[in-house]
Amino acid sequence: MSKRYWLFKSEPTAYSFADLMDENEQTAEWDGVRNYQARNFLRDEVQVGDGVLFYHSNADPPAVVGTAVVTRAGYPDCTAWDPDSEHPDPKSTPDNPIWFMVDIRGEMELETPVTLAKIKGHPALQNISMRKRPRISIHPIEGKEWSVILQMSN
DNA sequence: GCCAACGTTGGC
DNA sequence: GCCAACGTTGGC
């Protein structure tokens, strides 16, 4: 199975790239996703070794700020049945989980964040998934898009 | 199963 | 803070 690329969104006030880099082994569970399309990516498609662009949404400016790598593929999101978690969902149970998460390890902070404005302005990124479906927190990224965005960060 | 009402996301 | 886009819920 060949390596794929993804873009994960996070509001930096809730969880920033710096927070990820501060974790033990720079590794965190990507939990709390409560959207079915994003869930399907996490459960069915995201694989160990895949590349992740870490995007700050609701930020000034919104931008890709770092890269990460998937260290554990989809498994049940146990925060769903924790009533004290941020996004409890009583319909999801250990026997019949609805929501899934993966683990990622932060790799590199971008020298220059690649802002949404720059992404929108780049001819090679006109069809990037986040432009077509603006409100999903997980997006597949083409290999070409990945390299273009990383080039723009230098 | 339709669809109106409602809630959330997230750029601006 | 506004509001467009769009996902989800729930009455029927």
PDB file of C-alpha atoms (C1' of nucleotides) in Angstrom:
ATOM      1  CA  MET A   1       0.000   0.000   0.000  1.00  0.00           C
ATOM      2  CA  SER A   2       1.527   3.282  -1.058  1.00  0.00           C
ATOM      3  CA  LYS A   3       1.884   6.262   1.180  1.00  0.00           C
ATOM      4  CA  ARG A   4      -0.940   8.762   1.131  1.00  0.00           C
ATOM      5  CA  TYR A   5      -1.237  12.309   2.339  1.00  0.00           C
ATOM      6  CA  TRP A   6      -3.800  14.070   4.481  1.00  0.00           C
ATOM      7  CA  LEU A   7      -4.608  17.464   5.890  1.00  0.00           C
ATOM      8  CA  PHE A   8      -5.852  17.577   9.489  1.00  0.00           C
ATOM      9  CA  LYS A   9      -7.510  20.733  10.755  1.00  0.00           C
ATOM     10  CA  SER A  10      -7.343  21.949  14.298  1.00  0.00           C
ATOM     11  CA  GLU A  11      -8.252  25.197  15.966  1.00  0.00           C
ATOM     12  CA  PRO A  12      -5.018  26.319  17.603  1.00  0.00           C
ATOM     13  CA  THR A  13      -6.916  27.621  20.630  1.00  0.00           C
ATOM     14  CA  ALA A  14      -8.135  24.048  21.184  1.00  0.00           C
ATOM     15  CA  TYR A  15      -5.044  22.133  20.080  1.00  0.00           C
ATOM     16  CA  SER A  16      -2.126  23.679  18.225  1.00  0.00           C
ATOM     17  CA  PHE A  17       0.857  22.243  16.398  1.00  0.00           C
ATOM     18  CA  ALA A  18       3.009  23.446  19.299  1.00  0.00           C
ATOM     19  CA  ASP A  19       0.818  21.376  21.626  1.00  0.00           C
ATOM     20  CA  LEU A  20       1.541  18.328  19.486  1.00  0.00           C
ATOM     21  CA  MET A  21       5.289  18.989  19.546  1.00  0.00           C
ATOM     22  CA  ASP A  22       5.121  19.312  23.336  1.00  0.00           C
ATOM     23  CA  GLU A  23       3.631  15.831  23.735  1.00  0.00           C
ATOM     24  CA  ASN A  24       5.683  12.879  24.897  1.00  0.00           C
ATOM     25  CA  GLU A  25       7.333  11.556  21.678  1.00  0.00           C
ATOM     26  CA  GLN A  26       5.455  14.369  19.865  1.00  0.00           C
ATOM     27  CA  THR A  27       2.655  11.831  19.582  1.00  0.00           C
ATOM     28  CA  ALA A  28      -1.057  12.331  20.175  1.00  0.00           C
ATOM     29  CA  GLU A  29      -4.375  10.600  19.629  1.00  0.00           C
ATOM     30  CA  TRP A  30      -6.393  12.439  16.985  1.00  0.00           C
ATOM     31  CA  ASP A  31      -9.705  12.084  18.785  1.00  0.00           C
ATOM     32  CA  GLY A  32     -12.988  13.942  18.854  1.00  0.00           C
ATOM     33  CA  VAL A  33     -13.813  13.746  15.138  1.00  0.00           C
ATOM     34  CA  ARG A  34     -17.611  13.674  14.946  1.00  0.00           C
ATOM     35  CA  ASN A  35     -18.307  13.924  11.244  1.00  0.00           C
ATOM     36  CA  TYR A  36     -19.090  10.823   9.221  1.00  0.00           C
ATOM     37  CA  GLN A  37     -17.017  11.664   6.171  1.00  0.00           C
ATOM     38  CA  ALA A  38     -13.984  12.423   8.280  1.00  0.00           C
ATOM     39  CA  ARG A  39     -14.692   9.301  10.351  1.00  0.00           C
ATOM     40  CA  ASN A  40     -14.676   7.173   7.200  1.00  0.00           C
ATOM     41  CA  PHE A  41     -11.231   8.464   6.278  1.00  0.00           C
ATOM     42  CA  LEU A  42      -9.911   7.737   9.775  1.00  0.00           C
ATOM     43  CA  ARG A  43     -11.497   4.301   9.978  1.00  0.00           C
ATOM     44  CA  ASP A  44     -10.878   3.048   6.442  1.00  0.00           C
ATOM     45  CA  GLU A  45      -8.094   4.908   4.723  1.00  0.00           C
ATOM     46  CA  VAL A  46      -5.533   6.590   6.943  1.00  0.00           C
ATOM     47  CA  GLN A  47      -2.535   4.229   7.293  1.00  0.00           C
ATOM     48  CA  VAL A  48       0.631   4.106   9.347  1.00  0.00           C
ATOM     49  CA  GLY A  49       3.330   6.112   7.597  1.00  0.00           C
ATOM     50  CA  ASP A  50       0.932   8.470   5.794  1.00  0.00           C
ATOM     51  CA  GLY A  51       1.926  12.133   5.759  1.00  0.00           C
ATOM     52  CA  VAL A  52      -0.182  14.765   7.512  1.00  0.00           C
ATOM     53  CA  LEU A  53      -0.317  18.505   6.947  1.00  0.00           C
ATOM     54  CA  PHE A  54      -1.286  20.169  10.229  1.00  0.00           C
ATOM     55  CA  TYR A  55      -3.627  23.075   9.502  1.00  0.00           C
ATOM     56  CA  HIS A  56      -4.709  25.788  11.908  1.00  0.00           C
ATOM     57  CA  SER A  57      -8.339  26.693  11.263  1.00  0.00           C
ATOM     58  CA  ASN A  58     -10.132  29.656  12.788  1.00  0.00           C
ATOM     59  CA  ALA A  59      -6.700  31.202  13.143  1.00  0.00           C
ATOM     60  CA  ASP A  60      -5.195  34.473  11.987  1.00  0.00           C
ATOM     61  CA  PRO A  61      -4.230  33.674   9.350  1.00  0.00           C
ATOM     62  CA  PRO A  62      -5.568  30.165   8.732  1.00  0.00           C
ATOM     63  CA  ALA A  63      -2.557  28.167   7.520  1.00  0.00           C
ATOM     64  CA  VAL A  64      -0.703  24.886   7.241  1.00  0.00           C
ATOM     65  CA  VAL A  65       1.897  25.146   9.984  1.00  0.00           C
ATOM     66  CA  GLY A  66       3.604  21.775  10.247  1.00  0.00           C
ATOM     67  CA  THR A  67       3.865  18.149   9.194  1.00  0.00           C
ATOM     68  CA  ALA A  68       3.192  14.924  11.038  1.00  0.00           C
ATOM     69  CA  VAL A  69       3.181  11.208  10.341  1.00  0.00           C
ATOM     70  CA  VAL A  70       0.533   8.618  11.156  1.00  0.00           C
ATOM     71  CA  THR A  71       1.821   6.175  13.779  1.00  0.00           C
ATOM     72  CA  ARG A  72      -1.361   4.170  14.373  1.00  0.00           C
ATOM     73  CA  ALA A  73      -4.200   3.501  11.932  1.00  0.00           C
ATOM     74  CA  GLY A  74      -7.897   3.861  12.763  1.00  0.00           C
ATOM     75  CA  TYR A  75      -9.176   2.470  16.066  1.00  0.00           C
ATOM     76  CA  PRO A  76     -12.265   3.232  18.164  1.00  0.00           C
ATOM     77  CA  ASP A  77     -12.379   6.715  19.698  1.00  0.00           C
ATOM     78  CA  CYS A  78     -12.855   5.945  23.378  1.00  0.00           C
ATOM     79  CA  THR A  79     -13.579   9.594  24.204  1.00  0.00           C
ATOM     80  CA  ALA A  80     -17.026   9.067  22.633  1.00  0.00           C
ATOM     81  CA  TRP A  81     -18.218   6.983  25.613  1.00  0.00           C
ATOM     82  CA  ASP A  82     -16.474   9.116  28.208  1.00  0.00           C
ATOM     83  CA  PRO A  83     -19.160  11.478  29.539  1.00  0.00           C
ATOM     84  CA  ASP A  84     -16.440  13.852  30.738  1.00  0.00           C
ATOM     85  CA  SER A  85     -14.770  14.176  27.339  1.00  0.00           C
ATOM     86  CA  GLU A  86     -15.188  17.159  25.066  1.00  0.00           C
ATOM     87  CA  HIS A  87     -17.368  15.319  22.561  1.00  0.00           C
ATOM     88  CA  PRO A  88     -19.286  12.538  24.285  1.00  0.00           C
ATOM     89  CA  ASP A  89     -21.660  10.485  22.145  1.00  0.00           C
ATOM     90  CA  PRO A  90     -23.704   7.970  24.136  1.00  0.00           C
ATOM     91  CA  LYS A  91     -24.708   6.164  20.934  1.00  0.00           C
ATOM     92  CA  SER A  92     -21.108   4.981  20.504  1.00  0.00           C
ATOM     93  CA  THR A  93     -20.064   2.079  22.740  1.00  0.00           C
ATOM     94  CA  PRO A  94     -16.958  -0.146  23.078  1.00  0.00           C
ATOM     95  CA  ASP A  95     -18.914  -3.016  21.506  1.00  0.00           C
ATOM     96  CA  ASN A  96     -20.274  -0.912  18.695  1.00  0.00           C
ATOM     97  CA  PRO A  97     -18.049   2.101  18.165  1.00  0.00           C
ATOM     98  CA  ILE A  98     -19.230   4.838  15.824  1.00  0.00           C
ATOM     99  CA  TRP A  99     -16.242   7.145  15.949  1.00  0.00           C
ATOM    100  CA  PHE A 100     -12.589   6.445  15.204  1.00  0.00           C
ATOM    101  CA  MET A 101      -9.252   8.077  15.784  1.00  0.00           C
ATOM    102  CA  VAL A 102      -5.629   7.651  14.712  1.00  0.00           C
ATOM    103  CA  ASP A 103      -2.306   8.530  16.325  1.00  0.00           C
ATOM    104  CA  ILE A 104       0.063  11.028  14.760  1.00  0.00           C
ATOM    105  CA  ARG A 105       3.579  12.161  15.565  1.00  0.00           C
ATOM    106  CA  GLY A 106       4.599  15.739  14.856  1.00  0.00           C
ATOM    107  CA  GLU A 107       7.612  15.961  12.577  1.00  0.00           C
ATOM    108  CA  MET A 108       8.493  19.429  11.383  1.00  0.00           C
ATOM    109  CA  GLU A 109       7.267  22.942  11.919  1.00  0.00           C
ATOM    110  CA  LEU A 110       7.137  24.809   8.608  1.00  0.00           C
ATOM    111  CA  GLU A 111       9.659  27.609   8.262  1.00  0.00           C
ATOM    112  CA  THR A 112       6.930  29.781   6.812  1.00  0.00           C
ATOM    113  CA  PRO A 113       3.284  28.850   7.381  1.00  0.00           C
ATOM    114  CA  VAL A 114       1.430  28.312   4.112  1.00  0.00           C
ATOM    115  CA  THR A 115      -1.678  30.413   4.467  1.00  0.00           C
ATOM    116  CA  LEU A 116      -5.082  29.572   3.055  1.00  0.00           C
ATOM    117  CA  ALA A 117      -4.800  32.708   0.921  1.00  0.00           C
ATOM    118  CA  LYS A 118      -1.595  31.393  -0.649  1.00  0.00           C
ATOM    119  CA  ILE A 119      -3.127  27.970  -1.178  1.00  0.00           C
ATOM    120  CA  LYS A 120      -6.112  29.548  -2.922  1.00  0.00           C
ATOM    121  CA  GLY A 121      -3.807  31.621  -5.087  1.00  0.00           C
ATOM    122  CA  HIS A 122      -1.571  28.795  -6.280  1.00  0.00           C
ATOM    123  CA  PRO A 123      -2.447  27.421  -9.724  1.00  0.00           C
ATOM    124  CA  ALA A 124      -1.439  23.859  -8.780  1.00  0.00           C
ATOM    125  CA  LEU A 125      -3.810  23.870  -5.795  1.00  0.00           C
ATOM    126  CA  GLN A 126      -7.062  24.899  -7.450  1.00  0.00           C
ATOM    127  CA  ASN A 127      -8.597  21.466  -6.930  1.00  0.00           C
ATOM    128  CA  ILE A 128      -7.360  20.838  -3.413  1.00  0.00           C
ATOM    129  CA  SER A 129      -9.997  19.033  -1.392  1.00  0.00           C
ATOM    130  CA  MET A 130     -10.312  21.722   1.255  1.00  0.00           C
ATOM    131  CA  ARG A 131     -11.474  24.217  -1.368  1.00  0.00           C
ATOM    132  CA  LYS A 132     -14.187  21.912  -2.643  1.00  0.00           C
ATOM    133  CA  ARG A 133     -15.507  20.743   0.727  1.00  0.00           C
ATOM    134  CA  PRO A 134     -14.587  23.514   3.086  1.00  0.00           C
ATOM    135  CA  ARG A 135     -15.917  22.226   6.379  1.00  0.00           C
ATOM    136  CA  ILE A 136     -14.477  18.754   6.850  1.00  0.00           C
ATOM    137  CA  SER A 137     -11.684  18.367   9.375  1.00  0.00           C
ATOM    138  CA  ILE A 138      -9.800  15.636   7.448  1.00  0.00           C
ATOM    139  CA  HIS A 139      -8.889  15.979   3.785  1.00  0.00           C
ATOM    140  CA  PRO A 140      -7.032  13.710   1.383  1.00  0.00           C
ATOM    141  CA  ILE A 141      -4.105  15.516  -0.274  1.00  0.00           C
ATOM    142  CA  GLU A 142      -2.510  14.576  -3.598  1.00  0.00           C
ATOM    143  CA  GLY A 143       1.211  13.843  -3.613  1.00  0.00           C
ATOM    144  CA  LYS A 144       1.727  16.799  -5.928  1.00  0.00           C
ATOM    145  CA  GLU A 145      -0.235  19.097  -3.638  1.00  0.00           C
ATOM    146  CA  TRP A 146       1.860  17.914  -0.697  1.00  0.00           C
ATOM    147  CA  SER A 147       5.121  18.801  -2.426  1.00  0.00           C
ATOM    148  CA  VAL A 148       3.835  22.142  -3.708  1.00  0.00           C
ATOM    149  CA  ILE A 149       2.734  23.172  -0.209  1.00  0.00           C
ATOM    150  CA  LEU A 150       6.050  22.110   1.316  1.00  0.00           C
ATOM    151  CA  GLN A 151       7.927  24.052  -1.350  1.00  0.00           C
ATOM    152  CA  MET A 152       5.885  27.132  -0.516  1.00  0.00           C
ATOM    153  CA  SER A 153       6.968  26.856   3.115  1.00  0.00           C
ATOM    154  CA  ASN A 154      10.639  27.511   2.373  1.00  0.00           C
TER     155      ASN A 154
ATOM    156  C1'  DG B   1     -37.905   8.890   2.889  1.00  0.00           C
ATOM    157  C1'  DC B   2     -38.720  13.927   2.475  1.00  0.00           C
ATOM    158  C1'  DC B   3     -37.510  18.193   3.896  1.00  0.00           C
ATOM    159  C1'  DA B   4     -37.715  22.155   7.166  1.00  0.00           C
ATOM    160  C1'  DA B   5     -35.470  23.603  11.159  1.00  0.00           C
ATOM    161  C1'  DC B   6     -31.536  23.732  13.555  1.00  0.00           C
ATOM    162  C1'  DG B   7     -26.559  23.490  14.703  1.00  0.00           C
ATOM    163  C1'  DT B   8     -21.708  23.802  13.487  1.00  0.00           C
ATOM    164  C1'  DT B   9     -17.711  25.180  10.939  1.00  0.00           C
ATOM    165  C1'  DG B  10     -14.728  28.449   9.732  1.00  0.00           C
ATOM    166  C1'  DG B  11     -13.439  32.355   6.569  1.00  0.00           C
ATOM    167  C1'  DC B  12     -13.829  37.053   6.572  1.00  0.00           C
TER     168       DC B  12
ATOM    169  C1'  DG C   1     -19.670  39.071  15.068  1.00  0.00           C
ATOM    170  C1'  DC C   2     -21.704  37.825  10.673  1.00  0.00           C
ATOM    171  C1'  DC C   3     -23.218  34.591   7.733  1.00  0.00           C
ATOM    172  C1'  DA C   4     -22.737  31.017   3.923  1.00  0.00           C
ATOM    173  C1'  DA C   5     -22.306  26.268   3.423  1.00  0.00           C
ATOM    174  C1'  DC C   6     -23.749  22.164   4.621  1.00  0.00           C
ATOM    175  C1'  DG C   7     -24.332  18.263   7.915  1.00  0.00           C
ATOM    176  C1'  DT C   8     -27.757  16.414  11.213  1.00  0.00           C
ATOM    177  C1'  DT C   9     -32.192  15.813  13.395  1.00  0.00           C
ATOM    178  C1'  DG C  10     -36.809  14.814  13.762  1.00  0.00           C
ATOM    179  C1'  DG C  11     -41.779  15.346  12.514  1.00  0.00           C
ATOM    180  C1'  DC C  12     -44.726  13.604   9.353  1.00  0.00           C
TER     181       DC C  12
END
